[in-house]
XYZ file of C-alpha atoms in Angstrom:
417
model
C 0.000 0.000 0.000
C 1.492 3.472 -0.750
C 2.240 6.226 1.195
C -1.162 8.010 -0.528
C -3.324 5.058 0.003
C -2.281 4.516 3.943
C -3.044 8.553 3.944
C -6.353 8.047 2.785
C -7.348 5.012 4.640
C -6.163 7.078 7.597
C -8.545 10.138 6.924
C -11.414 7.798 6.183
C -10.971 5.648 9.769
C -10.960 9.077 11.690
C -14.282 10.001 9.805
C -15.968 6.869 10.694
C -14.272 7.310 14.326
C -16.062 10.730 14.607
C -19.619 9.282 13.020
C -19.559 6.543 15.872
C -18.593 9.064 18.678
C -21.206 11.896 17.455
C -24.415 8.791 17.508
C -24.923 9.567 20.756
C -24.953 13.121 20.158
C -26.936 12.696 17.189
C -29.914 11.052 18.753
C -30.211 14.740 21.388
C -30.698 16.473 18.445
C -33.387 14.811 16.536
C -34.837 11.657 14.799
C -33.673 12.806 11.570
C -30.459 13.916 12.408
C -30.012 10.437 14.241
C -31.270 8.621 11.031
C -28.779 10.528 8.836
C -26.431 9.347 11.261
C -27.289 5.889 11.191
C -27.053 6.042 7.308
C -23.655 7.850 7.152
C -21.865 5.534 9.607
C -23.650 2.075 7.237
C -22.367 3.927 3.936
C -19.140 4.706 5.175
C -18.743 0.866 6.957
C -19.392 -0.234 3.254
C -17.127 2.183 1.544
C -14.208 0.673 3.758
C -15.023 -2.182 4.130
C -15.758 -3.370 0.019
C -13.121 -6.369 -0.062
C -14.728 -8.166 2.529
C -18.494 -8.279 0.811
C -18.283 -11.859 0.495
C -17.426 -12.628 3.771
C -20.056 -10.654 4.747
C -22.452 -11.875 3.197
C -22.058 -14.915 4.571
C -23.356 -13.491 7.932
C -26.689 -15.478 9.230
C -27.853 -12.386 11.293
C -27.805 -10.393 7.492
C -29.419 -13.402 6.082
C -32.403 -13.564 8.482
C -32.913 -9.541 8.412
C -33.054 -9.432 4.218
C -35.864 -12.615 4.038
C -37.768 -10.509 7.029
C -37.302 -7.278 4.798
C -38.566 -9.211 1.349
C -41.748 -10.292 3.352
C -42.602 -6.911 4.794
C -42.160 -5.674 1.305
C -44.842 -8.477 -0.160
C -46.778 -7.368 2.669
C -46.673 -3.992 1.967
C -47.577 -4.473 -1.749
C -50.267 -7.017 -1.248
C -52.026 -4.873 1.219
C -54.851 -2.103 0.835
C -52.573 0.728 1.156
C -49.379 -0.097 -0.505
C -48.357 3.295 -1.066
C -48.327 4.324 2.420
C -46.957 0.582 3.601
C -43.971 1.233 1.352
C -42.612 4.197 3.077
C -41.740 2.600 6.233
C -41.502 -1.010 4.992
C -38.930 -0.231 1.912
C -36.684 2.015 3.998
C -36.706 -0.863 7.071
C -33.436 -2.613 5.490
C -31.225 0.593 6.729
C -31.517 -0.851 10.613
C -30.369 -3.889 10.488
C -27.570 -2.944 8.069
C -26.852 -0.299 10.601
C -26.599 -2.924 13.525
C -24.074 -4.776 11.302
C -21.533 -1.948 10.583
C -21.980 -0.680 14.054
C -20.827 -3.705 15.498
C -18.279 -4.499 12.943
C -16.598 -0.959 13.228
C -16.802 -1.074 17.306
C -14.259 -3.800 16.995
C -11.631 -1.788 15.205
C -8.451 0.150 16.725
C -8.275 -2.142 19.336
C -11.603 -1.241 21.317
C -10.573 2.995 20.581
C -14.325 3.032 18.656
C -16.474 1.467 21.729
C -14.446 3.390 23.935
C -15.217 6.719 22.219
C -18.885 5.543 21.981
C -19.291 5.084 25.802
C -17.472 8.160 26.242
C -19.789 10.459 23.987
C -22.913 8.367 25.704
C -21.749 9.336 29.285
C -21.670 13.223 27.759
C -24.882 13.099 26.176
C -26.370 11.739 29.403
C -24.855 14.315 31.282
C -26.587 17.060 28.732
C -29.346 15.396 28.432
C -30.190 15.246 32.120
C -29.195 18.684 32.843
C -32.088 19.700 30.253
C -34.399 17.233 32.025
C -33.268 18.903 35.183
C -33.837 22.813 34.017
C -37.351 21.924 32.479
C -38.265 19.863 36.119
C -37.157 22.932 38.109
C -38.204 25.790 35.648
C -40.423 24.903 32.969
C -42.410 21.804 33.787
C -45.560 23.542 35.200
C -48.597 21.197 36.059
C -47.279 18.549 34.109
C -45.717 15.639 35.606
C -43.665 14.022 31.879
C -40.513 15.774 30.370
C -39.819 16.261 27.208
C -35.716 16.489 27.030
C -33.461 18.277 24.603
C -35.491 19.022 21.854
C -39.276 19.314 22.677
C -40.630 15.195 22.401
C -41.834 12.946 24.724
C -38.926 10.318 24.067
C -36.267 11.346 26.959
C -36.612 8.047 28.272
C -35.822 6.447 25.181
C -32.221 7.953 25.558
C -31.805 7.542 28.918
C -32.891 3.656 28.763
C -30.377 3.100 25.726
C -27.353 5.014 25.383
C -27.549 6.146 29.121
C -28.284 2.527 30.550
C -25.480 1.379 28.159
C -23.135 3.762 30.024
C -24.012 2.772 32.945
C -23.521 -0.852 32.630
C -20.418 -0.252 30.672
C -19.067 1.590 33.641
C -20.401 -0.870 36.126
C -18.196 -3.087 34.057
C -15.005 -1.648 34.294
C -15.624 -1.269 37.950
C -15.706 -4.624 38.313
C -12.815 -5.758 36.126
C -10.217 -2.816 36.507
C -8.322 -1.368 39.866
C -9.931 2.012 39.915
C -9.097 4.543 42.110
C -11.878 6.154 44.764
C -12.152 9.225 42.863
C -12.909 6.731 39.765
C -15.792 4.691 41.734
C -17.098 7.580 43.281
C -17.569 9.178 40.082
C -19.358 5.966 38.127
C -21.285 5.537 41.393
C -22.583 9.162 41.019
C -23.138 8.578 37.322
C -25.038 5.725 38.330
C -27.224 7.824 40.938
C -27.866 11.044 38.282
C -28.656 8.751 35.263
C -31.050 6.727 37.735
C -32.879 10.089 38.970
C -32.988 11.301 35.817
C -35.024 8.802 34.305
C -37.600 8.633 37.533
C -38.091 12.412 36.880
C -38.975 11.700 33.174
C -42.690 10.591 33.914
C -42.108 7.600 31.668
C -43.149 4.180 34.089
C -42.493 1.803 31.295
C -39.090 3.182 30.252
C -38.090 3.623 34.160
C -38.908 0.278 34.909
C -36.940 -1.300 31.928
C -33.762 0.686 33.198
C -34.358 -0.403 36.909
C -34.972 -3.982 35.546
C -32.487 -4.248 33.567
C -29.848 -2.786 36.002
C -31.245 -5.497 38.610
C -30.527 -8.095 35.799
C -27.291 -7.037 35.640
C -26.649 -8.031 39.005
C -28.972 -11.689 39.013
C -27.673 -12.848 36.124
C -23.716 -14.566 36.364
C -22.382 -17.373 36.647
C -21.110 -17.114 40.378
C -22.337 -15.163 43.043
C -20.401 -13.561 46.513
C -21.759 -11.791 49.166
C -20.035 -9.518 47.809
C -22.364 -9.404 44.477
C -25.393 -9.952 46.800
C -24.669 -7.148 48.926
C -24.275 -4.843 45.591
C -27.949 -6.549 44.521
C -29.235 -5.513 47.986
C -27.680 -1.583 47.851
C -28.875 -1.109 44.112
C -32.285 -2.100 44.627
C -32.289 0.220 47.737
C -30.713 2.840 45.614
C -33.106 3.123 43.148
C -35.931 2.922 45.423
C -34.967 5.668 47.469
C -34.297 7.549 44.739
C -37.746 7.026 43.587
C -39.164 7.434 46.691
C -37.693 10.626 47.333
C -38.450 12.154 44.414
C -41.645 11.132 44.959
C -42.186 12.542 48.038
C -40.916 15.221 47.379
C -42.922 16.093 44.018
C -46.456 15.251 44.540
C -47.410 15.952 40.827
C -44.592 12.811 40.024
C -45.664 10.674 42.971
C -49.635 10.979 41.281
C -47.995 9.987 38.370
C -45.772 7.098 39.286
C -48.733 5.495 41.503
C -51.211 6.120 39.240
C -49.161 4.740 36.528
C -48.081 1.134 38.166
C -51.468 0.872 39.149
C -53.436 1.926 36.127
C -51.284 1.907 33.356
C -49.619 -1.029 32.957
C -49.865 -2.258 29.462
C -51.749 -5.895 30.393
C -54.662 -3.547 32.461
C -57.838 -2.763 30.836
C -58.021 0.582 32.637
C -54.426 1.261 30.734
C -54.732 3.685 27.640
C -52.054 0.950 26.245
C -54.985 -1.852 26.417
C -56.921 -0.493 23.459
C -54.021 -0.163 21.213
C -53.032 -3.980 22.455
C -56.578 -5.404 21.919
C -56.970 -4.024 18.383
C -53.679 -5.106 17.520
C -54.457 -8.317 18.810
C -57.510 -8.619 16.449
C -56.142 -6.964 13.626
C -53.336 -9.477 13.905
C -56.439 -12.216 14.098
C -58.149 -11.221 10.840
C -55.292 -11.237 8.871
C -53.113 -13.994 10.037
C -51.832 -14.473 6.267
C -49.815 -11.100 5.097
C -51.434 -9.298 7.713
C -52.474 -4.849 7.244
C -49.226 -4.166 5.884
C -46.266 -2.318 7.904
C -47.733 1.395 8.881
C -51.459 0.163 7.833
C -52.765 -0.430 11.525
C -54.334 3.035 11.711
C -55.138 2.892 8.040
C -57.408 0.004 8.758
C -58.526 1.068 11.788
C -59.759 3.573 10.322
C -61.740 1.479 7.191
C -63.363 -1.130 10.034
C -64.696 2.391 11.860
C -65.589 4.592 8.914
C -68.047 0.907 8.456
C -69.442 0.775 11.251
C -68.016 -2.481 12.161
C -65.095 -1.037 15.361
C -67.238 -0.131 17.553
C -69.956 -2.817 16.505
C -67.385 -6.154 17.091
C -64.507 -4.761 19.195
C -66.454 -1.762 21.448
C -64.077 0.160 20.119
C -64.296 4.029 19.312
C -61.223 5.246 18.654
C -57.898 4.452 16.467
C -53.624 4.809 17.312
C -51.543 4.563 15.325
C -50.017 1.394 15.659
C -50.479 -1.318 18.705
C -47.318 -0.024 20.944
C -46.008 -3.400 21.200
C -43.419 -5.037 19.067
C -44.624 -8.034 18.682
C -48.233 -7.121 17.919
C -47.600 -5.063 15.342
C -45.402 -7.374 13.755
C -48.257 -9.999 13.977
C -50.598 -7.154 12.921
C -49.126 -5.965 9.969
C -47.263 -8.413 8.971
C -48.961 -11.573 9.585
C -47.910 -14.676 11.667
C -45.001 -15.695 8.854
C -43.783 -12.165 9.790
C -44.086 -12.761 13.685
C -42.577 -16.096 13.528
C -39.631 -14.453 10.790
C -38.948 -11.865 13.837
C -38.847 -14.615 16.465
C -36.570 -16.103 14.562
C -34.162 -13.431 14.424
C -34.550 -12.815 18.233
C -34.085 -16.389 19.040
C -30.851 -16.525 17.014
C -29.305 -13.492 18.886
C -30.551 -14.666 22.359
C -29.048 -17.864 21.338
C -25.400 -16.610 20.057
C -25.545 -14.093 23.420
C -26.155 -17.383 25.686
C -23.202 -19.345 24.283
C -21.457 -16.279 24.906
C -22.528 -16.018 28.183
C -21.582 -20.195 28.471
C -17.848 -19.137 27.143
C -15.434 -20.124 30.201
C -13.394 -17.372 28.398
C -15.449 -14.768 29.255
C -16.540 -13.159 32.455
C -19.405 -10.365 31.696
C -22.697 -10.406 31.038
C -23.908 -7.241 29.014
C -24.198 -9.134 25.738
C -26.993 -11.582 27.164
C -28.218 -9.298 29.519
C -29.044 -6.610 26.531
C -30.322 -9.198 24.153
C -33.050 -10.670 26.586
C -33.943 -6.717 27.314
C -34.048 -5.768 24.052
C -36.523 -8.112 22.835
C -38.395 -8.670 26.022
C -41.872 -8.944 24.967
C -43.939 -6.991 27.854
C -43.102 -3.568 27.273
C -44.078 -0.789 24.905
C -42.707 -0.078 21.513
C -43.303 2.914 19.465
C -43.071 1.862 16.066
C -41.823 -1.554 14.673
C -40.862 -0.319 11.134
C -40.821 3.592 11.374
C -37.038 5.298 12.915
C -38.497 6.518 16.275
C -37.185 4.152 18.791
C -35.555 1.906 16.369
C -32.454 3.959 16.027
C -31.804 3.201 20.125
C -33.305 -0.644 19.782
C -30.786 -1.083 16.771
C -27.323 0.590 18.379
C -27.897 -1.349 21.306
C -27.765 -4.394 19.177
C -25.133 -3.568 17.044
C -23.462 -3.534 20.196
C -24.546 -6.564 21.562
C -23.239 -8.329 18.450
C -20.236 -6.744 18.553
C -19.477 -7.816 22.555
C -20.458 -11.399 20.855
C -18.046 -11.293 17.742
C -15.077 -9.689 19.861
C -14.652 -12.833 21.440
C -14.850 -15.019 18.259
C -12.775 -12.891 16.360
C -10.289 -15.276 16.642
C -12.755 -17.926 15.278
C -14.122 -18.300 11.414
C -18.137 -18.082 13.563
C -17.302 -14.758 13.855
C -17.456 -13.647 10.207
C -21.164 -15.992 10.144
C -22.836 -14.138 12.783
């Protein structure tokens, strides 16, 4: 390689370098700025990456994610409203392709890429809290949910999956490394903020997939001490005083939080979630074939109440736009072959995480831990096809393949997961 070409490769790696970093930054800003992101760092991954397309594409996780795309995409065209189908469904290929480059390009420099991610996530916690923080004290008013750095309801998003991913990476090298006091002090405070932060946020389902997930962390290994017990023990308590005294001390979030876990839980029928769950639920029934298409569950909605026929079968009066569940809209617009495609692909990632997890080589948890989180089935979902949530959903689990593949690297699997 000459002189020029070593040049060039070097300018390139320090663009992607500064693409991965800025992710975290990219997702305060905005959903589109995070989806050009998301784009930007898969183009350049290809770019660089050209002579190794064959190996590639020998990848199973690729292989499962383009037969799921071709069937959303005969979903989409079969259905009522193809038009509107197609502009979520044709677009849908960019995530897991995103996922794929993400984890391949966290395993480059030696670890410098994951290390800058966690770094940038840690910052954009920080900001993003201390704009959670000035709209609680200043700004919030009678309401009791914040909105976060740029006016939408979706602060927990960020704070349940770069935030929590900071978190546990810290937890991690707290565990592993000889840090200093100063060091633990300051991940234990990190801990503490990120943890308030998201109770203040108004969001029950998002707080308790960060608390249960962080509880998780603990439960699941493959040894216990007391010492690991008695960490168990003080992070429960931590969290629940945390919650408790912002509680107390905010009446408007304590009415919230209780009348939340008691009322809104997405299984109640006195939850606004139920609705949204029972007509997915049918819609997914009546068209167990291709099901409504991907983006068609308001669409047809709609049709069965503009008939007459919602509120006649279902007692049903009024239509969201999509079934806030992951798997129910999958079923829903995409039929049970869809449903049983996206099983699939969860299976096969909660299956590579657990022989991970079985390694003798290997001593942490996140990657199984993560998976089982990330497609837990109880818990709401924005959108299954449209960017939303997805861009979170997918970085965490271009990171959880990457924690798998950076301990086969040294094995041909590797290149097939």
């Amino acid at each position: 390689m000459t002189v020029v070409e070593t040049g060039r490769e070097d300018v390139r790696d320090k663009i992607l370098l500064a693409l991965v970093t800025l992710l975290p930054m990219f997702a305060l800003i905005g959903n589109a700025v995070a989806d050009i992101g998301l784009n930007l760092v898969t183009l350049g991954f290809i770019m660089t990456s050209s002579a190794h397309l064959k190996t590639f594409l020998r990848s199973r996780f690729l292989l499962i994610c383009v037969a799921f795309w071709v069937w959303i995409l005969c979903c989409s065209a079969l259905s009522d409203f193809p038009q509107n189908s197609f502009r979520d469904s044709l677009p849908w290929i960019r995530f897991p392709l995103y996922a794929f480059a993400l984890s391949h390009l966290l395993g480059r420099r030696n670890g410098l890429y994951i290390r800058y991610l966690i770094g940038a996530a840690i910052g954009g916690t920080l900001i993003e809290i201390a704009f959670l923080l000035y709209e609680y004290i200043f700004l919030r008013g009678e309401l009791a949910r914040l909105h976060g750095t740029y006016g939408k309801l979706i602060a927990g998003w960020y704070l349940a999956g770069f935030s929590l991913l900071a978190v546990l990476w810290s937890f991690e090298k707290l565990r592993k490394e000889a840090v200093g006091l100063p060091q633990r002090l300051l991940i234990i405070a990190f801990a503490g903020v990120t943890s308030f932060g998201i109770i203040i946020t108004g969001e029950v389902m998002n707080t308790l997939f960060f608390a249960g997930t962080l509880f998780l962390y603990f439960v699941i290994r493959k040894s216990y001490s007391l010492q690991t017990i008695g960490l168990i023990v003080a992070g429960v308590g931590v969290v629940l005083a945390l919650g408790v005294a912002a509680s107390f001390l905010d009446p408007l979030l304590q009415e919230r939080l209780i009348h939340s876990i008691t009322t809104r839980l997405p299984w109640m029928t006195s939850s606004d979630y139920y609705i949204p769950f029972k007509m997915g639920l049918e819609t997914a029934w009546q068209n167990l074939g291709l099901g409504v298409g991907p983006k068609n569950s308001n669409a047809y909605c709609m049709a069965l109440l503009k008939a007459g026929q919602l509120i006649a079968t279902l007692d049903i009066d009024t239509c969201y736009w999509h079934p806030h569940n992951l798997y129910i809209q999958i079923a829903a617009e995409t039929g049970l072959i869809g449903l049983v495609m996206f099983i699939g692909l969860a299976g096969y990632v909660l299956l590579e995480a657990i022989k991970d997890f079985a390694d003798p080589k290997n001593d942490s948890n996140l990657a199984i831990l993560l998976a089982f989180a990330l497609f837990f089935p109880i818990q709401t979902y924005f959108q299954a096809f449209g960017q939303f949530k997805n861009f979170y959903f997918w970085s965490l689990l271009g990171v959880v393949l990457f924690m798998i593949r950076d301990r086969k690297k040294a094995d041909d699997q590797a290149m097939r997961l």
